[in-house]
mmCIF file of C-alpha atoms in Angstrom:
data_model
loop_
_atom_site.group_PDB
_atom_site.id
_atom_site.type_symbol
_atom_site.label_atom_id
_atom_site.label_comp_id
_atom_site.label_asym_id
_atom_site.label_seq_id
_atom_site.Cartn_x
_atom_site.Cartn_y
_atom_site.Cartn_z
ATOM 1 C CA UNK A 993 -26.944 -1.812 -16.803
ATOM 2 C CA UNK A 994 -27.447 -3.370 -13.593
ATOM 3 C CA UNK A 995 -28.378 -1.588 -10.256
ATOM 4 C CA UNK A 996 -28.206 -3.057 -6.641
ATOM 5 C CA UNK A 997 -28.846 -2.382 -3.406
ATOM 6 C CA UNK A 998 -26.635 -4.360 -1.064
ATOM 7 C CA UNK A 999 -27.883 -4.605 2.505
ATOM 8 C CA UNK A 1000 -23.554 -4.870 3.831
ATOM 9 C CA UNK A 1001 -22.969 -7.046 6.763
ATOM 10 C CA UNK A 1002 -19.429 -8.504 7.265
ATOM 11 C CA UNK A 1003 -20.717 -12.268 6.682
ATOM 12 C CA UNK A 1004 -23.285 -11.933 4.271
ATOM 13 C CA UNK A 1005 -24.713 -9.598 1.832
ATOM 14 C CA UNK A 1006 -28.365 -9.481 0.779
ATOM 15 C CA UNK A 1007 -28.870 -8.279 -2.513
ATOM 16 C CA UNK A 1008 -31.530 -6.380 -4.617
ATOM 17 C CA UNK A 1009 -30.677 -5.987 -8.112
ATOM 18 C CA UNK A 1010 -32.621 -4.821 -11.398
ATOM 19 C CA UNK A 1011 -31.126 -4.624 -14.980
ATOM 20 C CA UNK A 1012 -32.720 -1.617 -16.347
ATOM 21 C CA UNK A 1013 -32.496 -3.262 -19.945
ATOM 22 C CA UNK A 1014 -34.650 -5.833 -19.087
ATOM 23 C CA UNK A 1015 -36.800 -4.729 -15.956
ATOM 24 C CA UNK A 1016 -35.806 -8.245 -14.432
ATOM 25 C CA UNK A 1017 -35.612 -7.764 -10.432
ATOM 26 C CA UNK A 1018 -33.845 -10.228 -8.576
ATOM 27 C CA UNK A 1019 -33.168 -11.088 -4.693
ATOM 28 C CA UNK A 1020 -30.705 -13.215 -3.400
ATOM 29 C CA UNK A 1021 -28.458 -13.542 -0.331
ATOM 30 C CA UNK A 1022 -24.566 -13.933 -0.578
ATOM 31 C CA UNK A 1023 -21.867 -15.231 1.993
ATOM 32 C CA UNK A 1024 -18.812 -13.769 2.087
ATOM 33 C CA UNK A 1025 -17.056 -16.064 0.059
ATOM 34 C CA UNK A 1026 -20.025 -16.030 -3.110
ATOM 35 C CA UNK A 1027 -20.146 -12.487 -3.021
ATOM 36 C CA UNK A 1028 -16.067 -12.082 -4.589
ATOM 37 C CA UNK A 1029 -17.751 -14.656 -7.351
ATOM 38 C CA UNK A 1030 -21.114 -13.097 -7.566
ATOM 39 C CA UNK A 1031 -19.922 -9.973 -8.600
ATOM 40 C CA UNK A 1032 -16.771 -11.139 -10.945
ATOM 41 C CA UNK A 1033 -19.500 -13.236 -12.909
ATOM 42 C CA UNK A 1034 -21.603 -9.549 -13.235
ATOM 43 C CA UNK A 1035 -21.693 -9.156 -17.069
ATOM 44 C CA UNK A 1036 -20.688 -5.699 -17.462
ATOM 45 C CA UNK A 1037 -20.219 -2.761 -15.414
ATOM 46 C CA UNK A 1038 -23.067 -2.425 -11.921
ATOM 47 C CA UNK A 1039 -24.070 0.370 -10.120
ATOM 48 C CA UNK A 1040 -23.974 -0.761 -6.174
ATOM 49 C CA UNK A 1041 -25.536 1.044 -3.649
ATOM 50 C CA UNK A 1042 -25.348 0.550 0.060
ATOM 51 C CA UNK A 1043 -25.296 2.302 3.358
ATOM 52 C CA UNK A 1044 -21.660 3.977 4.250
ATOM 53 C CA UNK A 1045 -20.162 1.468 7.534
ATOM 54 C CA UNK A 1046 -17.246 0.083 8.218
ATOM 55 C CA UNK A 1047 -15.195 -3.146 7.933
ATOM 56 C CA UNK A 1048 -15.458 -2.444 4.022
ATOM 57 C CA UNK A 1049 -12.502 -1.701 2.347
ATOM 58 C CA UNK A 1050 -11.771 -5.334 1.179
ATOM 59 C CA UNK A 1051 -15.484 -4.740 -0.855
ATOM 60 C CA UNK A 1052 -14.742 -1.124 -1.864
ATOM 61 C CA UNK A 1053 -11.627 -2.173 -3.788
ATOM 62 C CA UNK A 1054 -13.136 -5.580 -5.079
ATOM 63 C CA UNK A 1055 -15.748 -3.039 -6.927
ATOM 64 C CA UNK A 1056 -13.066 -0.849 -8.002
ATOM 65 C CA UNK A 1057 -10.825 -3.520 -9.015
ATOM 66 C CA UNK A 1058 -13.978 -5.011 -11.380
ATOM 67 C CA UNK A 1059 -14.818 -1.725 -12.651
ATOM 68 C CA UNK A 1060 -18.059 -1.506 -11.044
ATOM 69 C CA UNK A 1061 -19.527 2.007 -9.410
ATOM 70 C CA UNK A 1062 -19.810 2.001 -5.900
ATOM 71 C CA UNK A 1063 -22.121 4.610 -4.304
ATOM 72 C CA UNK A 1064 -22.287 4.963 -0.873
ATOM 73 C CA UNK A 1065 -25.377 6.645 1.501
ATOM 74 C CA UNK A 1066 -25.968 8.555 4.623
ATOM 75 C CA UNK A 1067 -27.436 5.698 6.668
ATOM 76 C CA UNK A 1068 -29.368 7.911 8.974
ATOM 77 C CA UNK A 1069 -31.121 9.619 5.750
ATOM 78 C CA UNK A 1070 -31.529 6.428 4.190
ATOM 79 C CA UNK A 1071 -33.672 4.705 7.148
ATOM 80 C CA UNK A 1072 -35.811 8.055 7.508
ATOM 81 C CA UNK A 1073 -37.380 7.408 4.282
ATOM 82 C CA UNK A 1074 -38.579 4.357 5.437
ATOM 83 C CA UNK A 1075 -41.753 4.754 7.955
ATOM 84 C CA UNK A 1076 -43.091 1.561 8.221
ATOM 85 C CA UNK A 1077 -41.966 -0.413 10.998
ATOM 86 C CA UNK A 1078 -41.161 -3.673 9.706
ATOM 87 C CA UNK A 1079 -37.162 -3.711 8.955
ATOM 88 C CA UNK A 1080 -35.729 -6.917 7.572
ATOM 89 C CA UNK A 1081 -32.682 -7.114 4.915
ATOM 90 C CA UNK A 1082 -34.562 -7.996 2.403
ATOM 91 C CA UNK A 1083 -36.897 -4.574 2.729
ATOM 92 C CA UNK A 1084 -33.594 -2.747 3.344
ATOM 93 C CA UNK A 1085 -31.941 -4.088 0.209
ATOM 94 C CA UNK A 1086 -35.143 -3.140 -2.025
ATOM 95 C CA UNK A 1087 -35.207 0.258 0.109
ATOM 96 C CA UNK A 1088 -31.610 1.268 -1.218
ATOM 97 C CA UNK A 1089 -32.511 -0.074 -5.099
ATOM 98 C CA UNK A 1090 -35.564 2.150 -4.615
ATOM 99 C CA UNK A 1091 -33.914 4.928 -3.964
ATOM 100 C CA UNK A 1092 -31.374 4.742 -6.634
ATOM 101 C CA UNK A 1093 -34.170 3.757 -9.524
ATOM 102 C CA UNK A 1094 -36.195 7.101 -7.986
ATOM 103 C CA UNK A 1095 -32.806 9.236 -7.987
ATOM 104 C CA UNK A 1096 -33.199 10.045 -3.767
ATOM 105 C CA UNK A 1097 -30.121 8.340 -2.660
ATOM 106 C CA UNK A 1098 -28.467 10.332 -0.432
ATOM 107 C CA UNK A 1099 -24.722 9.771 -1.916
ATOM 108 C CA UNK A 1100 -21.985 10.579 0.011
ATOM 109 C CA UNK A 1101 -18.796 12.003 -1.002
ATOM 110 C CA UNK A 1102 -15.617 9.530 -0.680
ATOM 111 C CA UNK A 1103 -12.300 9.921 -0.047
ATOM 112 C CA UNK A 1104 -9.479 8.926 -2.233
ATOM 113 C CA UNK A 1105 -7.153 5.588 -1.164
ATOM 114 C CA UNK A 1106 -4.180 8.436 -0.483
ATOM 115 C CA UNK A 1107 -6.691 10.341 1.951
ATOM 116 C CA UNK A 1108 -8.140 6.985 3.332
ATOM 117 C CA UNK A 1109 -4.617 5.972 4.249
ATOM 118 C CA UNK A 1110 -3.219 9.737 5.303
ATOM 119 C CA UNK A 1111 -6.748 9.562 7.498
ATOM 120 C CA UNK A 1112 -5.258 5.935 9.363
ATOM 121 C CA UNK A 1113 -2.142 7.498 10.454
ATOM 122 C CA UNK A 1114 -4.234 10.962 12.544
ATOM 123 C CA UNK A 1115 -6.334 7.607 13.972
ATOM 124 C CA UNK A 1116 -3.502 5.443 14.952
ATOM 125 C CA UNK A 1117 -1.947 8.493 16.496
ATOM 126 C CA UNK A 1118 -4.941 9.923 18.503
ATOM 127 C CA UNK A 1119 -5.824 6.073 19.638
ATOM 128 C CA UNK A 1120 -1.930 6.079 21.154
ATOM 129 C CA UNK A 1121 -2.541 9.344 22.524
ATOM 130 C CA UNK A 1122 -5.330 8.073 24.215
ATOM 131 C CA UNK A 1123 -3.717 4.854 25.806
ATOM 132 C CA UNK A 1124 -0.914 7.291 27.089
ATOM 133 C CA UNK A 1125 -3.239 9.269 28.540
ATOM 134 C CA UNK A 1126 -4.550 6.271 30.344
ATOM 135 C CA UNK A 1127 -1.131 5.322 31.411
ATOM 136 C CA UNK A 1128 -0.329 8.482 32.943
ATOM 137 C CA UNK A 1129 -3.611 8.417 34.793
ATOM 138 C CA UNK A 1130 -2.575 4.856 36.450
ATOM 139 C CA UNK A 1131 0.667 6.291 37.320
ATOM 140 C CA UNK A 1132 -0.659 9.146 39.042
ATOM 141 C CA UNK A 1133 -3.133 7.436 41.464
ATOM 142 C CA UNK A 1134 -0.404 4.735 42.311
ATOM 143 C CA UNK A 1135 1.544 8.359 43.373
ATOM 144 C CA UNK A 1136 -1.226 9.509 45.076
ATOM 145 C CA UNK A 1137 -1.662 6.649 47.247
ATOM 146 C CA UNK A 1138 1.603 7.787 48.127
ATOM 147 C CA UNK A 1139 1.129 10.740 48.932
ATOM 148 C CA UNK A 1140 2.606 12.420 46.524
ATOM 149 C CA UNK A 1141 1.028 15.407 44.898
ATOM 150 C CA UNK A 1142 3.039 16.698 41.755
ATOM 151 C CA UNK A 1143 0.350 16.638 38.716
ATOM 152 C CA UNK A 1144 1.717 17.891 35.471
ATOM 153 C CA UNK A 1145 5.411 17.751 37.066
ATOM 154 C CA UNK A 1146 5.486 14.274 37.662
ATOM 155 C CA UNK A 1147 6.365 13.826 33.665
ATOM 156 C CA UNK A 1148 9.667 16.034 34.307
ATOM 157 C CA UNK A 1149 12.672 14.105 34.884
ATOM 158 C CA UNK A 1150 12.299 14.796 38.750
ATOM 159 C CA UNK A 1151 9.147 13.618 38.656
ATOM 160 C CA UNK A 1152 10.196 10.515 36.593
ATOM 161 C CA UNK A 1153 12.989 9.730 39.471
ATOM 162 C CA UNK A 1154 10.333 10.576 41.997
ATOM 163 C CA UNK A 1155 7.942 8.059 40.637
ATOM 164 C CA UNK A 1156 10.763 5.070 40.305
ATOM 165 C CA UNK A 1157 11.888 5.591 44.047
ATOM 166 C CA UNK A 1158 8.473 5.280 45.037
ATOM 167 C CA UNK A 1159 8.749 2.078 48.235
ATOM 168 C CA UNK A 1160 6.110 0.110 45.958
ATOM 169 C CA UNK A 1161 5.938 -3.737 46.848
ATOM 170 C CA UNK A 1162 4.829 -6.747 45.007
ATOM 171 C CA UNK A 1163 2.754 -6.383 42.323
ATOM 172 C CA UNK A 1164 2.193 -2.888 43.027
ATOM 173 C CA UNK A 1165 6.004 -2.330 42.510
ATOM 174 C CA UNK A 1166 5.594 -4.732 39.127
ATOM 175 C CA UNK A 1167 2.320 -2.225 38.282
ATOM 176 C CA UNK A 1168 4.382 1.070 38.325
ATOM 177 C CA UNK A 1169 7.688 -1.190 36.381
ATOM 178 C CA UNK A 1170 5.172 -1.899 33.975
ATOM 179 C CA UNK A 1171 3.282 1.415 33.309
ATOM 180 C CA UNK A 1172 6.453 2.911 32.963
ATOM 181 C CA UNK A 1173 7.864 0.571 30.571
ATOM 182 C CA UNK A 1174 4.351 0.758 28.412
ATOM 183 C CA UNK A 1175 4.539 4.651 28.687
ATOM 184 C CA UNK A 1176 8.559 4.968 27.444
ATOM 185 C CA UNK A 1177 7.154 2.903 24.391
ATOM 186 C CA UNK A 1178 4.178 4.905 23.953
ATOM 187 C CA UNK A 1179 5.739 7.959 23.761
ATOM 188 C CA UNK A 1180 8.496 6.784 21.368
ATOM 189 C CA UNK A 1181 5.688 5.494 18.845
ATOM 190 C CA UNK A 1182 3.765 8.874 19.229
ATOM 191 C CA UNK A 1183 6.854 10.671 18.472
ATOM 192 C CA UNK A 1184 7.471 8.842 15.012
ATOM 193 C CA UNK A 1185 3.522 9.426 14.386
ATOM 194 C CA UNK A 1186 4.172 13.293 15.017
ATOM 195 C CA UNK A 1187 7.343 13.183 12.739
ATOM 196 C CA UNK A 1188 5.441 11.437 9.885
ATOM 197 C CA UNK A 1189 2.276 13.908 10.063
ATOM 198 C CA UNK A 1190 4.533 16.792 10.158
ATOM 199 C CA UNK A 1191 5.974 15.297 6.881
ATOM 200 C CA UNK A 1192 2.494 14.734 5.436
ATOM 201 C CA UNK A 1193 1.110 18.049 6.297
ATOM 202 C CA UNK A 1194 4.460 20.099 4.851
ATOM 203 C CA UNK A 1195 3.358 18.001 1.556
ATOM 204 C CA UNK A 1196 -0.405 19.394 1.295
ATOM 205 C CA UNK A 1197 -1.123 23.166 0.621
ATOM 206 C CA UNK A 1198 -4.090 23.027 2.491
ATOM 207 C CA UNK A 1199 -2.648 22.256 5.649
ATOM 208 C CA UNK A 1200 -0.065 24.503 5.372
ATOM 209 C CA UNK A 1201 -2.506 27.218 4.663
ATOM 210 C CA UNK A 1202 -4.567 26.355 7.775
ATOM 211 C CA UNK A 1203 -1.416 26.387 9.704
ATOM 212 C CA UNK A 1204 -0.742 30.078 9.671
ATOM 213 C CA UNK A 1205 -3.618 30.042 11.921
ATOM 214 C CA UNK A 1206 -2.274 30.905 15.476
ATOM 215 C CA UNK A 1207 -2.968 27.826 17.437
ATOM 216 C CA UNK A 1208 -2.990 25.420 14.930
ATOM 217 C CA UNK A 1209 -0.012 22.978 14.349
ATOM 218 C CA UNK A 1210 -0.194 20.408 11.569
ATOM 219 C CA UNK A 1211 -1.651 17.493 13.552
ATOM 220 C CA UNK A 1212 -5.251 19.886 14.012
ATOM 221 C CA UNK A 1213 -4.823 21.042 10.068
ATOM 222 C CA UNK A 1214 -4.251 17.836 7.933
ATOM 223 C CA UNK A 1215 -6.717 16.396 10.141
ATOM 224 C CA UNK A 1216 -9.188 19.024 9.469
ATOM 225 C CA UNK A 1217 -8.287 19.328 5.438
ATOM 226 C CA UNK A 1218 -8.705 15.194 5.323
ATOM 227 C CA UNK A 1219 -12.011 14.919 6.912
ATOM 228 C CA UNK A 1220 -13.842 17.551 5.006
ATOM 229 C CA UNK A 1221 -11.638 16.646 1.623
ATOM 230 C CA UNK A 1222 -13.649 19.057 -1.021
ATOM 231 C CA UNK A 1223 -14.124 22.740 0.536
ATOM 232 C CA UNK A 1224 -17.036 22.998 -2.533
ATOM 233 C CA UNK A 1225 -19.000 20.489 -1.105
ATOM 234 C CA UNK A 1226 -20.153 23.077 1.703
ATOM 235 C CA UNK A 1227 -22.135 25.677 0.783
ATOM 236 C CA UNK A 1228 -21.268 28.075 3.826
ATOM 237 C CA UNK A 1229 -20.090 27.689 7.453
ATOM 238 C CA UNK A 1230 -23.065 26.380 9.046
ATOM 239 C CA UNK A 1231 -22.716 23.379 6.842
ATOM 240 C CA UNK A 1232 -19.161 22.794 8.438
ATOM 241 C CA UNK A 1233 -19.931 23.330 11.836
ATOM 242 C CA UNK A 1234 -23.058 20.866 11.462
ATOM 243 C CA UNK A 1235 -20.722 18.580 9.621
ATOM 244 C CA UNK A 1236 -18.438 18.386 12.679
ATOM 245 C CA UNK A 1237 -20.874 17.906 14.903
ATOM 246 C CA UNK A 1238 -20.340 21.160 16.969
ATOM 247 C CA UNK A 1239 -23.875 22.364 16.362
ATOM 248 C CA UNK A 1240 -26.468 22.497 19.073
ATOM 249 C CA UNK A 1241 -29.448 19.766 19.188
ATOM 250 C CA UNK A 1242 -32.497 21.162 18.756
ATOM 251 C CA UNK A 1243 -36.356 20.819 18.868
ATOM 252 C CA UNK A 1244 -38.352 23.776 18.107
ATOM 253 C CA UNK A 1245 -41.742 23.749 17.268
ATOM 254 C CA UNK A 1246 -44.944 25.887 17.100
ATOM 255 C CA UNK A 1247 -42.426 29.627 17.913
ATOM 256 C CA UNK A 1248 -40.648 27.909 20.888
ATOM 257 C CA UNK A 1249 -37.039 27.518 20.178
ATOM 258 C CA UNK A 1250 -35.138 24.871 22.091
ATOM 259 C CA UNK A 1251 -31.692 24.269 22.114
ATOM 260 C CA UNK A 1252 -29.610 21.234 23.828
ATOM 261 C CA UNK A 1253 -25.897 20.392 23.932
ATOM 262 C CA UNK A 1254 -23.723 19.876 20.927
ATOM 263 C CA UNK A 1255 -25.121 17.252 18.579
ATOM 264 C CA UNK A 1256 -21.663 15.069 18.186
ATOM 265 C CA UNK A 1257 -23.163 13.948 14.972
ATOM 266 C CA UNK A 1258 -19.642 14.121 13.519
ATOM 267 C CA UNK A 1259 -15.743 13.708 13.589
ATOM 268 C CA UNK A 1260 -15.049 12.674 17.028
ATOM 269 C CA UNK A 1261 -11.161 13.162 16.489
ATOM 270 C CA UNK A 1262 -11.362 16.483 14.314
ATOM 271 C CA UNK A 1263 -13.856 17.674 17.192
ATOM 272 C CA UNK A 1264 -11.662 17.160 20.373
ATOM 273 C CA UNK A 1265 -8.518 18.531 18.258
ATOM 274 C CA UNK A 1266 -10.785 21.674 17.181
ATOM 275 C CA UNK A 1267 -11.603 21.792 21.001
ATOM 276 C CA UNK A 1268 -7.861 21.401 21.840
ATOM 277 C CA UNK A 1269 -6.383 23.785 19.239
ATOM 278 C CA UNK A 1270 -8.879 26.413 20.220
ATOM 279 C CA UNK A 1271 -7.757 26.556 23.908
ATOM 280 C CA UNK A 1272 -4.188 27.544 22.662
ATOM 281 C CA UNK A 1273 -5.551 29.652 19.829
ATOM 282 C CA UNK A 1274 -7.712 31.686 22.966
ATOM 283 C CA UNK A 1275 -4.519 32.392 24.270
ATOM 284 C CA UNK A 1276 -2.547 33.986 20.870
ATOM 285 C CA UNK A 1277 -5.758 35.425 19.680
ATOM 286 C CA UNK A 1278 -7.619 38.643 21.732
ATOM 287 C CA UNK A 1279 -11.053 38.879 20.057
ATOM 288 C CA UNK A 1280 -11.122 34.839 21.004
ATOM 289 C CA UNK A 1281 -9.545 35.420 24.141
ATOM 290 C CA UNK A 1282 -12.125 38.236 25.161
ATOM 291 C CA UNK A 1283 -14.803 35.726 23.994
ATOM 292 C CA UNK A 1284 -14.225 32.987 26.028
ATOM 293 C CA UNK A 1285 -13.719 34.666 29.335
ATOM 294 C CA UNK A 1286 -16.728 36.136 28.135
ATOM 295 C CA UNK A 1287 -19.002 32.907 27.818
ATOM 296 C CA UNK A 1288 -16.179 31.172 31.184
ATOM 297 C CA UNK A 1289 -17.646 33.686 33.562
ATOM 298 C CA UNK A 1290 -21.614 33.910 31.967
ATOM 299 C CA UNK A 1291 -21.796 29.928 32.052
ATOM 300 C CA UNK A 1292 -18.843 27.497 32.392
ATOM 301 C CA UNK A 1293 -15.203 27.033 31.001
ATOM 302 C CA UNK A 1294 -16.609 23.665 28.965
ATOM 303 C CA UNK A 1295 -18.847 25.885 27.080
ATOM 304 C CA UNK A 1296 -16.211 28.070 26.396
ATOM 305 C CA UNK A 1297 -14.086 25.473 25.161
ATOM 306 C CA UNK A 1298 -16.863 23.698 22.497
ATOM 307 C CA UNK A 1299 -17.736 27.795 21.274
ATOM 308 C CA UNK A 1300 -14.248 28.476 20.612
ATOM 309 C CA UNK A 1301 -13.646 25.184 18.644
ATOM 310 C CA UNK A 1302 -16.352 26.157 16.845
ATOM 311 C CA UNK A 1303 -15.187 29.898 16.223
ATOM 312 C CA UNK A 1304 -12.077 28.174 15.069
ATOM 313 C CA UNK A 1305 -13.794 26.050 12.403
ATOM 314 C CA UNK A 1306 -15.599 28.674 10.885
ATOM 315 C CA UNK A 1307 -12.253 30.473 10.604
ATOM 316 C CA UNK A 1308 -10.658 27.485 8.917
ATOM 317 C CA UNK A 1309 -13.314 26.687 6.446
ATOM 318 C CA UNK A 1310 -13.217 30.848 5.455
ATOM 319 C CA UNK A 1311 -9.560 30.905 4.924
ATOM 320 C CA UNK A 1312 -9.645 27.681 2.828
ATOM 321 C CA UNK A 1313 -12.755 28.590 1.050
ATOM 322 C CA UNK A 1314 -10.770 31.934 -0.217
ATOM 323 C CA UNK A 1315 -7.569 30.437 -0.151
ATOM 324 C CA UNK A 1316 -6.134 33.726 2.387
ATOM 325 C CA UNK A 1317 -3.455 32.915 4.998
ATOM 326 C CA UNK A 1318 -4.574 33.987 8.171
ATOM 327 C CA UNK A 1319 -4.348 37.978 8.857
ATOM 328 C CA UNK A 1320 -5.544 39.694 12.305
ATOM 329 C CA UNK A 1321 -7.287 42.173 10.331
ATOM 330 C CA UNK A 1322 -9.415 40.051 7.956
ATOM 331 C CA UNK A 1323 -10.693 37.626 10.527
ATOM 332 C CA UNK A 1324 -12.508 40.467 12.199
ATOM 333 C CA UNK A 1325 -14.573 40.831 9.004
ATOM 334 C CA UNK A 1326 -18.144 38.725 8.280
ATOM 335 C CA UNK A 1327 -18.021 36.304 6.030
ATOM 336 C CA UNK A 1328 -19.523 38.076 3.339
ATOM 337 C CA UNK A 1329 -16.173 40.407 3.818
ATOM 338 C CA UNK A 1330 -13.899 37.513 3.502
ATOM 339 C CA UNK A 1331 -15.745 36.438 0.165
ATOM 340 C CA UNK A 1332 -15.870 39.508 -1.554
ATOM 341 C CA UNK A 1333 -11.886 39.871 -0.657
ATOM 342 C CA UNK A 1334 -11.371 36.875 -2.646
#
């Protein structure tokens, strides 16, 4: 069998390989074009390993499609086994082989095509969300240099009529005729995005179990139940919460703890929907309620916001780790209470 460690870039490839039949070790460097031959002409099925980036679907199939394994790393893990300071491709090629002949390659888990795909549509729809949001912001300065004052009420239909009547001239008028156009068409797309994840999530019983969870609507829970795909591969809460990136940085050493803001080393999408989903949930649910005007009053309301998200994960992973709908009563339990219930 043959084992490499591909160094991925999106115009080359540097390779490390070794056929364990043979001991032979060989190094080479591929274009883009050789490496579709390079690996057709493989006798046999390979074992590839490289760092998990992106721009790589095209290779991902190709490997699939040749019946070769594919095992992708945590990059971050991968370079902290490496302490010397030189870093070339060729030493990061022979790095990943290493670490696949000396079985301490950090493999990550990957997602199926129908998740990969499911996964584009939450993207595509959060991007859009995000131009809109920009949108809206443009519209509102070009009403406050009008003195006009009407915040979330300039999206009603008075506001709308408000906001065409504006006296706007030249290309200050063709700004706002503009904006307004783009925004229409921005929130018709969103709207078919919202319809088609409503769909998706009605299809998958995870979703719909994380649902009955006051607060969260189907956008927050397939986008949840995509991103951490196999509830077995965490081991408890913590896991999740680190996973997310909604754990606290932090350097202790010698007794001394100290903490720092959220780490973000996670979903950036799952994490602001968490964030957003929790702000409603704090309103449905007291014993969330109570503990964010709690931690509001003791430090500040974004503080609040991040603890609650992260309140709210815990309370997702629970209820799909023992497959319970959400009840009042059981979410005031530990964890250990919500296991032994299952």
């Amino acid at each position: 069998m043959k084992i490499i460690g591909c160094d991925f870039h999106p115009s080359f490839q540097q390779i490390a390989m070794v056929d364990t039949e043979t001991g032979e070790q060989t190094a080479q460097r591929v274009t883009l074009s050789e490496a579709v031959e390079f690996y057709r002409e493989l006798p046999g099925p390979a074992r590839v390993g490289m760092e998990a980036c992106g721009n790589t679907g095209w290779f991902e199939r190709l490997l699939a499609e040749l019946g070769h394994e594919l095992w992708l790393g945590d990059a971050g893990r991968i370079r902290a086994t490496e302490v010397r300071k030189q870093k070339t491709d060729r030493r990061d090629a022979e790095l990943l082989l290493r670490l696949m002949l000396e079985n301490r390659f950090p493999r990550l888990w990957i997602p199926s095509q129908e998740q990969r795909d499911l996964r584009q549509l939450l993207i595509h729809r959060h991007k859009l969300v995000g131009m809109r949001r920009q949108v809206k912001n443009q519209l509102q300065h070009l009403a406050l240099n009008q003195g006009v004052q009407q915040k979330r009420k300039l999206w009603t239909r008075a506001g709308r009529k408000l906001l065409e009547e504006l006296p706007l001239t030249g290309w200050t008028a063709r700004r706002r005729e503009e904006l307004l156009e783009l925004l229409d068409s921005l929130d018709r797309s969103v709207g078919e995005l919202d319809q088609a994840v409503k769909q998706a999530a009605e299809k998958d019983t995870v979703a719909q179990l994380l649902e009955t969870h006051p607060g969260i609507g189907p956008i927050t829970a397939l986008a949840f139940a995509l991103t951490l795909g196999d509830i077995h591969r965490f081991a408890h809460s913590r896991q999740v919460v680190s996973y997310l990136g909604l754990n606290p940085a932090e350097h202790s050493s010698g007794g001394r703890q100290r903490l720092g803001s959220i780490s973000k080393q996670g979903n950036a999408m799952v994490r602001s929907l968490l964030v957003e989903a929790g702000q409603s949930a704090a309103r449905l649910v007291p014993e969330l309620k109570r503990a964010y005007q709690r931690l509001k009053h003791r430090k500040h309301s974004a503080v609040a916001k991040v603890m609650v998200a992260r309140k709210l994960a815990v309370r997702l992973y629970w209820m799909w780790k023992t497959q319970q709908p959400y009840a009042a009563t059981r979410m005031q339990g530990s964890p250990s209470h919500l296991v032994a219930e299952s």
